[in-house]
Amino acid sequence: MVTKQFKGSADEADLRRADSLAREIFSDVANKWALLIIEALGERTLRFSELRDEVEGISHKMLTQNLRMLERNGLAERKVHPTVPPRVEYTLTEPGQALRATVDLICGWTHEYFGHIEAARRSFHA
C-alpha cells in the first residue's frame, strides 16, 4: 500500500478529492474494527490477547492489520517488553485519544437512535 505524504496543501486535506491524504486517513479509521479497537483501548493499555477478548468477533488477522494501521497513522503505540515470550502492549497516543472522543460520540449517537433505526429497518421495504 502506498501511503500519501501530506505536504500542507489544501488539496491533500480535502475529503472530497479521491486522491487526498485526508480521504485515506478517513478510510483507515472509519471502519468497524478500528472504531471498536479505539473504544476498547480507551484510556488503558492492553495486550494483544486482551484486545482480542475486548473486541468480540475480530480475527487475529484483522486485529493485527488494524493495529498496524493505527500505529502507521500515529494513533496507537506498540510497546514490546523484553521478556520470554515477549509481552506486547498497545495504547492510544494523544491523537488517538482525541479520535476516541469522536468515537464516543458515535457510540452515544448509536445508543440514542438505536430504537429509531431498528424500527426503520423493520418497516423498510426494498
PDB file of C-alpha atoms in Angstrom, residues 5 17-18 23 27 31 50 53 56 62 67 77 92 126:
ATOM      1  CA  GLN A   5       2.540  12.199   2.026  1.00  0.00           C
ATOM      2  CA  ARG A  17     -10.854  14.602  -3.579  1.00  0.00           C
ATOM      3  CA  ALA A  18     -10.301  10.928  -4.402  1.00  0.00           C
ATOM      4  CA  ARG A  23      -9.671  10.562   2.474  1.00  0.00           C
ATOM      5  CA  SER A  27     -10.991   5.393   5.154  1.00  0.00           C
ATOM      6  CA  ASN A  31     -14.114   1.035   9.749  1.00  0.00           C
ATOM      7  CA  GLU A  50      -6.806  -8.614  25.900  1.00  0.00           C
ATOM      8  CA  ASP A  53     -11.107 -10.536  24.012  1.00  0.00           C
ATOM      9  CA  GLU A  56     -15.680  -9.735  20.173  1.00  0.00           C
ATOM     10  CA  MET A  62      -7.963  -8.249  11.331  1.00  0.00           C
ATOM     11  CA  LEU A  67      -3.332  -2.217  14.983  1.00  0.00           C
ATOM     12  CA  GLU A  77       1.694   2.915  20.150  1.00  0.00           C
ATOM     13  CA  LEU A  92      -3.608   5.249  22.289  1.00  0.00           C
ATOM     14  CA  ALA A 126     -36.836  -2.577  -0.705  1.00  0.00           C
TER      15      ALA A 126
END
